[in-house]
Tab-separated table of C-alpha atoms (C1' of nucleotides) in Angstrom:
chain	number	residue	atom	x	y	z
A	1	MET	CA	-22.729	23.470	1.005
A	2	THR	CA	-20.201	23.878	-1.787
A	3	GLU	CA	-18.211	26.592	0.003
A	4	LYS	CA	-15.278	24.384	0.946
A	5	LEU	CA	-15.003	22.974	-2.551
A	6	LYS	CA	-15.099	26.466	-4.051
A	7	TYR	CA	-12.553	27.688	-1.572
A	8	TYR	CA	-10.298	24.732	-2.309
A	9	LEU	CA	-10.459	25.345	-6.037
A	10	ARG	CA	-10.006	29.076	-5.638
A	11	ILE	CA	-6.742	28.727	-3.769
A	12	ASN	CA	-5.411	25.882	-5.926
A	13	THR	CA	-6.245	27.218	-9.371
A	14	ASN	CA	-6.630	30.452	-11.286
A	15	LEU	CA	-10.116	29.629	-12.501
A	16	ASP	CA	-12.347	32.641	-12.998
A	17	ASP	CA	-15.745	32.792	-11.321
A	18	TYR	CA	-17.649	31.585	-14.328
A	19	GLN	CA	-15.389	28.560	-14.830
A	20	LEU	CA	-15.490	27.880	-11.121
A	21	ASP	CA	-19.268	27.680	-11.220
A	22	THR	CA	-19.208	25.435	-14.255
A	23	ILE	CA	-16.823	23.088	-12.524
A	24	VAL	CA	-18.497	23.025	-9.151
A	25	LYS	CA	-21.727	22.044	-10.911
A	26	CYS	CA	-19.944	18.964	-12.227
A	27	PHE	CA	-19.453	17.676	-8.682
A	28	ILE	CA	-22.284	15.692	-7.172
A	29	PRO	CA	-22.746	15.602	-3.399
A	30	LYS	CA	-22.684	12.194	-1.779
A	31	ILE	CA	-23.398	11.424	1.859
A	32	VAL	CA	-21.759	8.217	3.035
A	33	LYS	CA	-21.627	6.310	6.294
A	34	ARG	CA	-18.385	5.249	7.929
A	35	ASN	CA	-16.880	1.981	6.707
A	36	THR	CA	-18.495	2.315	3.289
A	37	ILE	CA	-16.324	0.932	0.517
A	38	LEU	CA	-16.381	3.307	-2.433
A	39	LEU	CA	-14.128	1.201	-4.631
A	40	SER	CA	-12.891	-2.383	-4.408
A	41	GLU	CA	-9.884	-4.201	-5.783
A	42	GLY	CA	-10.478	-5.270	-9.361
A	43	GLU	CA	-12.885	-2.479	-10.209
A	44	ILE	CA	-12.097	0.405	-12.505
A	45	CYS	CA	-12.011	3.715	-10.710
A	46	LYS	CA	-14.525	6.065	-12.278
A	47	GLU	CA	-14.834	8.639	-9.510
A	48	PHE	CA	-12.750	11.422	-8.100
A	49	TYR	CA	-13.603	12.717	-4.623
A	50	PHE	CA	-13.433	15.963	-2.786
A	51	VAL	CA	-13.817	15.365	0.941
A	52	ASN	CA	-16.104	18.008	2.351
A	53	SER	CA	-16.272	16.493	5.819
A	54	GLY	CA	-15.094	13.255	7.361
A	55	TYR	CA	-12.181	11.381	5.855
A	56	ILE	CA	-11.378	8.509	3.564
A	57	ARG	CA	-8.419	6.264	2.828
A	58	THR	CA	-7.012	4.085	0.089
A	59	TYR	CA	-5.368	0.779	0.933
A	60	TYR	CA	-4.664	-2.589	-0.537
A	61	LEU	CA	-4.614	-6.116	0.725
A	62	THR	CA	-1.543	-8.313	0.692
A	63	LYS	CA	-1.690	-11.979	-0.210
A	64	GLN	CA	-1.710	-12.647	3.537
A	65	GLY	CA	-4.792	-10.473	3.902
A	66	HIS	CA	-3.062	-7.563	5.610
A	67	GLU	CA	-4.232	-4.051	4.876
A	68	LYS	CA	-1.683	-1.531	3.658
A	69	THR	CA	-2.998	2.003	3.871
A	70	ARG	CA	-1.449	4.188	1.197
A	71	ASN	CA	-3.238	7.453	1.620
A	72	VAL	CA	-5.620	9.257	3.922
A	73	ALA	CA	-7.586	12.298	2.767
A	74	PHE	CA	-8.963	14.452	5.549
A	75	ASP	CA	-11.627	17.068	4.987
A	76	CYS	CA	-11.034	19.750	2.403
A	77	SER	CA	-8.801	17.569	0.303
A	78	ILE	CA	-9.079	15.303	-2.689
A	79	ALA	CA	-8.742	11.572	-3.144
A	80	THR	CA	-9.200	8.660	-5.468
A	81	SER	CA	-7.380	5.566	-6.612
A	82	ILE	CA	-5.196	7.661	-8.877
A	83	SER	CA	-3.477	4.851	-10.795
A	84	SER	CA	-6.753	3.334	-11.845
A	85	PHE	CA	-8.413	6.691	-12.424
A	86	ILE	CA	-5.575	7.573	-14.790
A	87	SER	CA	-5.207	4.277	-16.564
A	88	GLN	CA	-8.794	3.047	-16.435
A	89	GLN	CA	-7.392	-0.353	-15.594
A	90	PRO	CA	-8.628	-2.483	-12.665
A	91	THR	CA	-7.333	-1.095	-9.396
A	92	SER	CA	-5.484	-3.033	-6.740
A	93	GLU	CA	-6.674	-0.589	-4.124
A	94	PHE	CA	-9.737	-0.148	-1.974
A	95	VAL	CA	-11.192	3.267	-1.208
A	96	GLU	CA	-12.931	3.357	2.152
A	97	VAL	CA	-14.811	6.007	4.111
A	98	LEU	CA	-13.431	6.200	7.652
A	99	ASP	CA	-16.149	8.295	9.214
A	100	ASP	CA	-19.599	9.524	8.276
A	101	SER	CA	-18.643	11.871	5.472
A	102	GLU	CA	-19.883	14.340	2.915
A	103	LEU	CA	-18.148	13.990	-0.406
A	104	PHE	CA	-18.333	15.697	-3.750
A	105	VAL	CA	-17.908	13.338	-6.648
A	106	ILE	CA	-16.891	14.011	-10.206
A	107	CYS	CA	-16.890	11.151	-12.658
A	108	HIS	CA	-13.985	10.201	-14.876
A	109	LYS	CA	-15.613	11.199	-18.130
A	110	ILE	CA	-16.561	14.694	-17.043
A	111	PHE	CA	-13.254	15.199	-15.288
A	112	TYR	CA	-11.346	14.575	-18.507
A	113	GLN	CA	-13.866	16.552	-20.515
A	114	LEU	CA	-12.935	19.507	-18.326
A	115	VAL	CA	-9.251	18.769	-18.863
A	116	SER	CA	-9.827	19.094	-22.609
A	117	ASP	CA	-12.124	22.097	-22.424
A	118	ILE	CA	-10.657	24.293	-19.726
A	119	PRO	CA	-6.893	24.854	-19.924
A	120	GLU	CA	-6.788	26.084	-16.363
A	121	TRP	CA	-8.348	22.813	-15.252
A	122	ALA	CA	-5.771	20.907	-17.280
A	123	LYS	CA	-3.139	22.846	-15.374
A	124	PHE	CA	-4.805	21.953	-12.084
A	125	TYR	CA	-4.790	18.309	-13.108
A	126	ARG	CA	-1.086	18.580	-13.891
A	127	THR	CA	-0.495	20.049	-10.476
A	128	ILE	CA	-2.389	17.195	-8.851
A	129	LEU	CA	-0.182	14.747	-10.691
A	130	GLU	CA	2.952	16.617	-9.702
A	131	MET	CA	1.975	16.746	-6.058
A	132	ALA	CA	0.942	13.102	-6.070
A	133	TYR	CA	4.297	12.178	-7.576
A	134	ILE	CA	6.232	14.132	-4.985
A	135	TYR	CA	4.143	12.655	-2.196
A	136	GLN	CA	4.871	9.116	-3.346
A	137	ASN	CA	8.510	9.928	-3.849
A	138	LYS	CA	8.800	10.983	-0.206
A	139	GLU	CA	6.891	7.913	0.841
A	140	ILE	CA	9.378	5.641	-0.914
A	141	GLU	CA	12.272	7.526	0.607
A	142	ASN	CA	10.769	7.029	4.055
A	143	LEU	CA	10.176	3.350	3.452
A	144	VAL	CA	13.661	2.552	2.217
A	145	THR	CA	15.715	4.772	4.511
A	146	LEU	CA	13.920	4.829	7.854
A	147	THR	CA	13.282	2.266	10.571
A	148	ALA	CA	9.767	1.720	11.893
A	149	LYS	CA	10.445	3.957	14.876
A	150	LYS	CA	11.831	6.761	12.757
A	151	ARG	CA	8.881	6.644	10.394
A	152	TYR	CA	6.603	6.997	13.389
A	153	ASP	CA	8.629	9.839	14.878
A	154	LYS	CA	8.694	11.661	11.569
A	155	LEU	CA	4.964	11.381	11.076
A	156	LEU	CA	4.374	12.513	14.653
A	157	LYS	CA	6.526	15.565	14.036
A	158	GLU	CA	5.347	16.487	10.539
A	159	TYR	CA	1.731	15.344	10.408
A	160	PRO	CA	0.526	14.685	13.970
A	161	ILE	CA	-3.053	14.713	12.692
A	162	TYR	CA	-2.473	11.172	11.432
A	163	ILE	CA	-1.566	9.975	14.882
A	164	LYS	CA	-4.448	11.850	16.476
A	165	ARG	CA	-7.224	10.808	14.161
A	166	LEU	CA	-6.365	7.335	12.932
A	167	SER	CA	-6.941	4.156	14.888
A	168	ASN	CA	-3.818	2.188	15.721
A	169	ARG	CA	-4.799	-0.488	13.290
A	170	ILE	CA	-4.960	1.921	10.363
A	171	LEU	CA	-2.043	4.029	11.501
A	172	ALA	CA	0.116	0.912	11.709
A	173	SER	CA	-0.854	-0.145	8.215
A	174	TYR	CA	-0.094	3.373	6.970
A	175	LEU	CA	3.386	3.231	8.512
A	176	ASN	CA	3.833	-0.274	7.162
A	177	ILE	CA	4.368	-1.866	10.539
A	178	ALA	CA	2.435	-4.425	12.563
A	179	GLN	CA	-0.160	-3.119	14.956
A	180	GLU	CA	1.678	-4.721	17.881
A	181	THR	CA	4.902	-2.980	16.912
A	182	LEU	CA	3.147	0.381	16.758
A	183	SER	CA	1.663	-0.231	20.177
A	184	ARG	CA	5.139	-0.871	21.556
A	185	LEU	CA	6.561	2.211	19.822
A	186	LYS	CA	3.860	4.427	21.265
A	187	SER	CA	4.506	3.264	24.831
A	188	LYS	CA	7.834	5.115	24.995
B	1	MET	CA	21.932	11.453	-34.635
B	2	THR	CA	18.524	12.618	-33.477
B	3	GLU	CA	16.651	9.700	-35.048
B	4	LYS	CA	15.976	7.868	-31.796
B	5	LEU	CA	14.723	11.005	-30.079
B	6	LYS	CA	12.442	11.761	-33.012
B	7	TYR	CA	11.210	8.223	-33.092
B	8	TYR	CA	10.556	8.282	-29.357
B	9	LEU	CA	8.565	11.503	-29.602
B	10	ARG	CA	6.693	10.318	-32.654
B	11	ILE	CA	5.355	7.222	-30.952
B	12	ASN	CA	4.654	8.934	-27.639
B	13	THR	CA	2.970	12.114	-28.871
B	14	ASN	CA	0.807	13.417	-31.672
B	15	LEU	CA	3.164	16.241	-32.535
B	16	ASP	CA	3.159	17.224	-36.200
B	17	ASP	CA	6.401	17.344	-38.147
B	18	TYR	CA	6.910	21.043	-37.713
B	19	GLN	CA	6.419	20.908	-33.947
B	20	LEU	CA	8.624	17.851	-33.763
B	21	ASP	CA	11.452	19.750	-35.416
B	22	THR	CA	10.979	22.717	-33.131
B	23	ILE	CA	11.150	20.492	-30.106
B	24	VAL	CA	14.057	18.360	-31.199
B	25	LYS	CA	16.046	21.555	-31.733
B	26	CYS	CA	15.515	22.381	-28.057
B	27	PHE	CA	17.478	19.280	-27.036
B	28	ILE	CA	21.237	19.620	-26.835
B	29	PRO	CA	23.452	16.577	-27.351
B	30	LYS	CA	25.771	15.714	-24.507
B	31	ILE	CA	28.434	13.014	-24.530
B	32	VAL	CA	29.304	11.759	-21.065
B	33	LYS	CA	31.694	9.186	-19.654
B	34	ARG	CA	30.602	6.443	-17.308
B	35	ASN	CA	30.399	7.339	-13.622
B	36	THR	CA	29.773	10.992	-14.373
B	37	ILE	CA	27.466	12.594	-11.838
B	38	LEU	CA	24.958	14.795	-13.649
B	39	LEU	CA	23.210	15.997	-10.512
B	40	SER	CA	24.082	15.817	-6.831
B	41	GLU	CA	22.040	15.908	-3.655
B	42	GLY	CA	21.225	19.466	-2.649
B	43	GLU	CA	21.293	20.859	-6.173
B	44	ILE	CA	18.243	22.004	-8.077
B	45	CYS	CA	17.510	19.847	-11.085
B	46	LYS	CA	17.520	22.003	-14.212
B	47	GLU	CA	17.893	19.326	-16.855
B	48	PHE	CA	15.740	16.661	-18.395
B	49	TYR	CA	17.448	13.839	-20.268
B	50	PHE	CA	16.705	11.618	-23.199
B	51	VAL	CA	19.097	8.658	-23.221
B	52	ASN	CA	20.240	8.072	-26.782
B	53	SER	CA	22.770	5.392	-25.863
B	54	GLY	CA	24.166	4.049	-22.613
B	55	TYR	CA	22.152	4.300	-19.409
B	56	ILE	CA	21.779	6.386	-16.307
B	57	ARG	CA	20.291	6.005	-12.864
B	58	THR	CA	18.913	8.085	-10.026
B	59	TYR	CA	19.661	7.136	-6.438
B	60	TYR	CA	19.993	8.629	-3.022
B	61	LEU	CA	22.219	8.105	-0.056
B	62	THR	CA	20.958	7.059	3.358
B	63	LYS	CA	22.345	8.533	6.544
B	64	GLN	CA	24.518	5.411	6.767
B	65	GLY	CA	25.942	6.170	3.340
B	66	HIS	CA	24.137	3.400	1.492
B	67	GLU	CA	23.011	3.986	-2.048
B	68	LYS	CA	19.365	3.427	-2.891
B	69	THR	CA	18.786	3.255	-6.635
B	70	ARG	CA	15.306	4.500	-7.498
B	71	ASN	CA	15.327	4.418	-11.263
B	72	VAL	CA	17.364	3.240	-14.211
B	73	ALA	CA	16.822	4.674	-17.684
B	74	PHE	CA	18.186	2.536	-20.500
B	75	ASP	CA	18.642	3.848	-24.018
B	76	CYS	CA	15.709	5.349	-25.825
B	77	SER	CA	14.052	6.485	-22.637
B	78	ILE	CA	13.852	9.594	-20.510
B	79	ALA	CA	15.129	10.454	-17.060
B	80	THR	CA	15.692	13.174	-14.528
B	81	SER	CA	15.223	13.830	-10.837
B	82	ILE	CA	11.538	14.428	-11.377
B	83	SER	CA	10.637	15.755	-7.935
B	84	SER	CA	13.251	18.451	-8.100
B	85	PHE	CA	12.634	19.167	-11.764
B	86	ILE	CA	8.975	19.766	-10.938
B	87	SER	CA	9.364	21.652	-7.703
B	88	GLN	CA	12.669	23.421	-8.402
B	89	GLN	CA	13.624	22.608	-4.853
B	90	PRO	CA	16.949	20.996	-3.883
B	91	THR	CA	16.947	17.324	-4.764
B	92	SER	CA	17.777	14.479	-2.437
B	93	GLU	CA	18.805	12.351	-5.400
B	94	PHE	CA	21.897	11.857	-7.475
B	95	VAL	CA	21.750	11.301	-11.222
B	96	GLU	CA	24.631	9.193	-12.463
B	97	VAL	CA	25.742	7.933	-15.855
B	98	LEU	CA	26.367	4.195	-15.694
B	99	ASP	CA	28.151	3.761	-18.994
B	100	ASP	CA	29.668	5.994	-21.646
B	101	SER	CA	26.506	7.591	-22.950
B	102	GLU	CA	25.014	9.969	-25.455
B	103	LEU	CA	22.274	12.096	-23.999
B	104	PHE	CA	19.979	14.807	-25.244
B	105	VAL	CA	19.349	17.504	-22.713
B	106	ILE	CA	16.557	20.009	-22.463
B	107	CYS	CA	16.685	22.603	-19.728
B	108	HIS	CA	13.905	23.315	-17.290
B	109	LYS	CA	13.055	26.750	-18.624
B	110	ILE	CA	12.656	25.664	-22.222
B	111	PHE	CA	10.837	22.512	-21.232
B	112	TYR	CA	8.150	24.505	-19.447
B	113	GLN	CA	8.104	27.099	-22.198
B	114	LEU	CA	7.110	24.280	-24.520
B	115	VAL	CA	4.485	23.138	-22.041
B	116	SER	CA	2.922	26.593	-22.251
B	117	ASP	CA	3.310	27.021	-25.994
B	118	ILE	CA	2.513	23.621	-27.441
B	119	PRO	CA	-0.610	21.939	-26.095
B	120	GLU	CA	0.479	18.614	-27.465
B	121	TRP	CA	3.692	18.914	-25.468
B	122	ALA	CA	1.683	19.779	-22.363
B	123	LYS	CA	-0.216	16.585	-22.962
B	124	PHE	CA	3.020	14.655	-23.331
B	125	TYR	CA	4.211	16.129	-20.055
B	126	ARG	CA	0.973	15.030	-18.414
B	127	THR	CA	1.502	11.532	-19.734
B	128	ILE	CA	5.022	11.485	-18.319
B	129	LEU	CA	3.649	12.458	-14.930
B	130	GLU	CA	0.941	9.833	-15.137
B	131	MET	CA	3.389	7.094	-16.079
B	132	ALA	CA	5.835	8.189	-13.398
B	133	TYR	CA	3.061	8.087	-10.823
B	134	ILE	CA	1.977	4.617	-11.827
B	135	TYR	CA	5.574	3.428	-11.823
B	136	GLN	CA	6.143	4.657	-8.288
B	137	ASN	CA	2.825	3.269	-7.183
B	138	LYS	CA	3.882	-0.205	-8.280
B	139	GLU	CA	7.251	0.278	-6.665
B	140	ILE	CA	5.623	1.027	-3.319
B	141	GLU	CA	3.338	-1.962	-3.689
B	142	ASN	CA	6.362	-4.168	-4.319
B	143	LEU	CA	8.227	-2.764	-1.355
B	144	VAL	CA	5.425	-3.179	1.152
B	145	THR	CA	3.986	-6.496	0.009
B	146	LEU	CA	6.922	-8.581	-1.228
B	147	THR	CA	9.923	-10.203	0.424
B	148	ALA	CA	13.417	-9.615	-0.926
B	149	LYS	CA	13.337	-12.886	-2.819
B	150	LYS	CA	9.956	-12.172	-4.374
B	151	ARG	CA	11.038	-8.709	-5.492
B	152	TYR	CA	14.023	-10.303	-7.189
B	153	ASP	CA	11.934	-13.026	-8.825
B	154	LYS	CA	9.405	-10.500	-10.052
B	155	LEU	CA	12.074	-8.282	-11.591
B	156	LEU	CA	13.717	-11.286	-13.193
B	157	LYS	CA	10.415	-12.272	-14.725
B	158	GLU	CA	9.137	-8.854	-15.788
B	159	TYR	CA	12.277	-6.859	-16.553
B	160	PRO	CA	15.216	-9.252	-16.883
B	161	ILE	CA	17.222	-6.481	-18.519
B	162	TYR	CA	17.830	-5.059	-15.045
B	163	ILE	CA	19.404	-8.292	-13.900
B	164	LYS	CA	21.430	-8.625	-17.071
B	165	ARG	CA	22.836	-5.144	-17.297
B	166	LEU	CA	23.224	-3.903	-13.744
B	167	SER	CA	26.081	-4.805	-11.437
B	168	ASN	CA	25.089	-6.659	-8.294
B	169	ARG	CA	25.873	-3.640	-6.211
B	170	ILE	CA	23.443	-1.431	-8.105
B	171	LEU	CA	20.857	-4.140	-8.641
B	172	ALA	CA	20.824	-4.803	-4.902
B	173	SER	CA	20.321	-1.137	-4.127
B	174	TYR	CA	17.522	-1.011	-6.694
B	175	LEU	CA	15.775	-3.956	-5.025
B	176	ASN	CA	16.401	-2.397	-1.646
B	177	ILE	CA	18.398	-5.302	-0.306
B	178	ALA	CA	22.007	-5.745	0.797
B	179	GLN	CA	24.489	-6.818	-1.823
B	180	GLU	CA	25.306	-9.947	0.195
B	181	THR	CA	21.658	-10.907	0.322
B	182	LEU	CA	21.315	-10.509	-3.430
B	183	SER	CA	24.358	-12.680	-3.934
B	184	ARG	CA	22.764	-15.385	-1.816
B	185	LEU	CA	19.450	-15.083	-3.637
B	186	LYS	CA	21.115	-15.440	-7.011
B	187	SER	CA	22.922	-18.636	-6.021
B	188	LYS	CA	19.680	-20.644	-6.012
C	1	DC	C1'	52.514	-6.359	-10.810
C	2	DG	C1'	49.987	-4.110	-7.266
C	3	DA	C1'	45.765	-1.662	-5.734
C	4	DG	C1'	41.116	-1.164	-5.528
C	5	DG	C1'	36.522	-2.499	-6.548
C	6	DC	C1'	33.272	-6.148	-6.813
C	7	DC	C1'	31.381	-10.617	-5.618
C	8	DT	C1'	30.897	-14.511	-2.557
C	9	DT	C1'	30.557	-16.954	1.753
C	10	DG	C1'	30.271	-17.567	6.723
C	11	DA	C1'	29.051	-16.130	11.449
C	12	DC	C1'	26.246	-13.428	14.041
C	13	DC	C1'	22.342	-10.795	15.570
C	14	DG	C1'	18.622	-7.414	15.919
C	15	DC	C1'	14.443	-5.374	14.099
C	16	DG	C1'	10.137	-6.213	13.584
C	17	DG	C1'	6.591	-9.848	12.424
C	18	DT	C1'	3.619	-13.662	14.221
C	19	DC	C1'	0.916	-15.972	17.505
C	20	DA	C1'	-1.603	-16.081	21.634
C	21	DA	C1'	-3.706	-14.407	25.853
C	22	DT	C1'	-5.899	-10.743	28.183
C	23	DG	C1'	-8.262	-6.505	28.905
C	24	DC	C1'	-11.016	-2.714	27.383
C	25	DC	C1'	-14.554	-0.207	25.081
C	26	DC	C1'	-18.765	0.180	22.802
C	27	DG	C1'	-22.908	-1.002	20.265
C	28	DT	C1'	-26.837	-4.088	20.227
C	29	DG	C1'	-30.547	-6.734	21.832
C	30	DG	C1'	-33.075	-9.089	25.542
D	1	DC	C1'	-30.522	-1.469	32.381
D	2	DC	C1'	-27.384	-5.128	32.124
D	3	DA	C1'	-25.353	-9.067	29.417
D	4	DC	C1'	-22.997	-10.365	25.720
D	5	DG	C1'	-20.085	-10.300	21.573
D	6	DG	C1'	-16.910	-8.268	18.508
D	7	DG	C1'	-13.386	-5.175	17.361
D	8	DC	C1'	-9.373	-2.882	18.972
D	9	DA	C1'	-5.210	-2.235	21.926
D	10	DT	C1'	-1.651	-4.125	24.842
D	11	DT	C1'	1.844	-7.282	26.353
D	12	DG	C1'	4.821	-11.365	26.325
D	13	DA	C1'	7.284	-15.161	24.056
D	14	DC	C1'	9.341	-16.557	20.105
D	15	DC	C1'	11.718	-16.535	15.758
D	16	DG	C1'	13.109	-15.692	10.977
D	17	DC	C1'	14.355	-12.504	7.327
D	18	DG	C1'	17.675	-9.911	6.010
D	19	DG	C1'	21.396	-6.593	7.558
D	20	DT	C1'	26.224	-6.149	9.286
D	21	DC	C1'	30.879	-7.330	9.689
D	22	DA	C1'	34.810	-9.693	8.181
D	23	DA	C1'	37.709	-12.523	5.280
D	24	DG	C1'	39.063	-14.259	0.932
D	25	DG	C1'	39.075	-14.659	-4.161
D	26	DC	C1'	38.725	-12.671	-8.628
D	27	DC	C1'	38.968	-9.276	-12.192
D	28	DT	C1'	40.262	-4.892	-14.223
D	29	DC	C1'	42.949	-1.187	-15.003
D	30	DG	C1'	46.777	1.846	-14.306
DNA sequence: CGAGGCCTTGACCGCGGTCAATGCCCGTGG
DNA sequence: CCACGGGCATTGACCGCGGTCAAGGCCTCG
C-alpha cells in the first residue's frame, strides 16, 4: 500500500533504503470520503498529506462567501495548508477531499523532527518550499497579466487534467472567475 | 560599512561570530545609481542582494508593456529574483534600483556553497523560503479577494512606507491597478 | 528655457461579476 | 420503480469596477 509513497520519495530525494523505511513509517494511512474537510479556516495546520489515491484541494472563502481554490493535489502528490504548516498560525484556508481518497499523513512535529535528524529530508523540505514558491510565483503572474479567457486557455494547454477532473464550480474558483463566466468561455 | 548586514544576520540566524565573519566576507559591496537594472528578463539570476541603503524592486512586463511590481526591498532587507535564483532558469522579472543605493552581493555559487557547508546558513535559507512563500500567499489572497480600493487601504494601514516612498506609477503597478485609478483612489 | 516624465482629470467602454430563470443529473426515500 | 429535492451547469439581462485614451498642468533636470 505504501508503494506510491516510496516511489514518490525515491524519485524526489536521495534517501537511502534505511532512511526511506524510517520515513515511510512516520506516515499514517487515512481513508477519507469525498467532501470531508481535513482543515478549516482558523485552525492550525498540523498535518501534511501525501495523496495516494483520489484528490484534495485547498481553498479559502471571501467575505462574500465565495470559494477561491488555490491548489489541487491529484494522486501521487503532496498537499497541505503550507503557510499554516510552516508558521503554526491559524490558517485562512480549508483543505477538502474531493473524492473518496487514500492519504498518508505525517504530523507537524514528526515532520520537523525528520528535518532536524535527516539532512536529506531537510533538503527535500527545502525543495518543497522552492517548488511551492515557484508555483505561486507563476500563479501571481497569471493572475496579474492574463485575462480570464487566457488563464483558461493556458490551463487547458498546460494542465488539461484540471479541466477534465474538476467540476466547473471548482475549476472556476481555481481560475478566479465566476462559474457563469467559465461556462461561457467553455462554449466556444 | 558591514554593520547593517551583520546586524541583520545576527537577528535572523544563530550563526556564531566566526561563521558570521566568514559569511559577511562572501558579500561584495556594490554602489549603484538609481534606475540601474541589475537583472533583465531572460537572464539567469546569479546574484542575491542585501540592501544596505536605498531600495530596489522586482517587476515584470506584460505583453502590453505594462510594468507589474512584485516586490520592493527597502534598506536592511534582502532581495533577488527568487524563482530564477532557485531554478537557475531564465527569469521573467527585472530587478531595478530605485534610488542611489549601497548593496551587498553574494553570488549564486557561493550562496549554495554556504548552504552545503554551514547548517545554520541552510536553516536561514529555509527561513527565507518560508517567509517568501507566506508573503506570496498573502499577496495572492489580496489579489483574489480585495478590490483595488481595499488593496490600497490595506497597504496604507499595514505598510504605509510603500505609499510614502514609492512614486504613484510604481505604487500603482505594485497594487496591480492603473496609475489613473490610483490617482483617483488617493483623492478621497 | 525647453523637453520629458509624472500626476491628475474627464470621457468612454468592455470584461467579467451578479442576479434570476431554467434545465439537467443524480442520490434518496416512499 | 418513480417522485422529489438539491446541487450543478447554462443562458440571458444588466451593470459597475477599473482600464484605456487623451489632454493639460506641474516639476525636474539638462
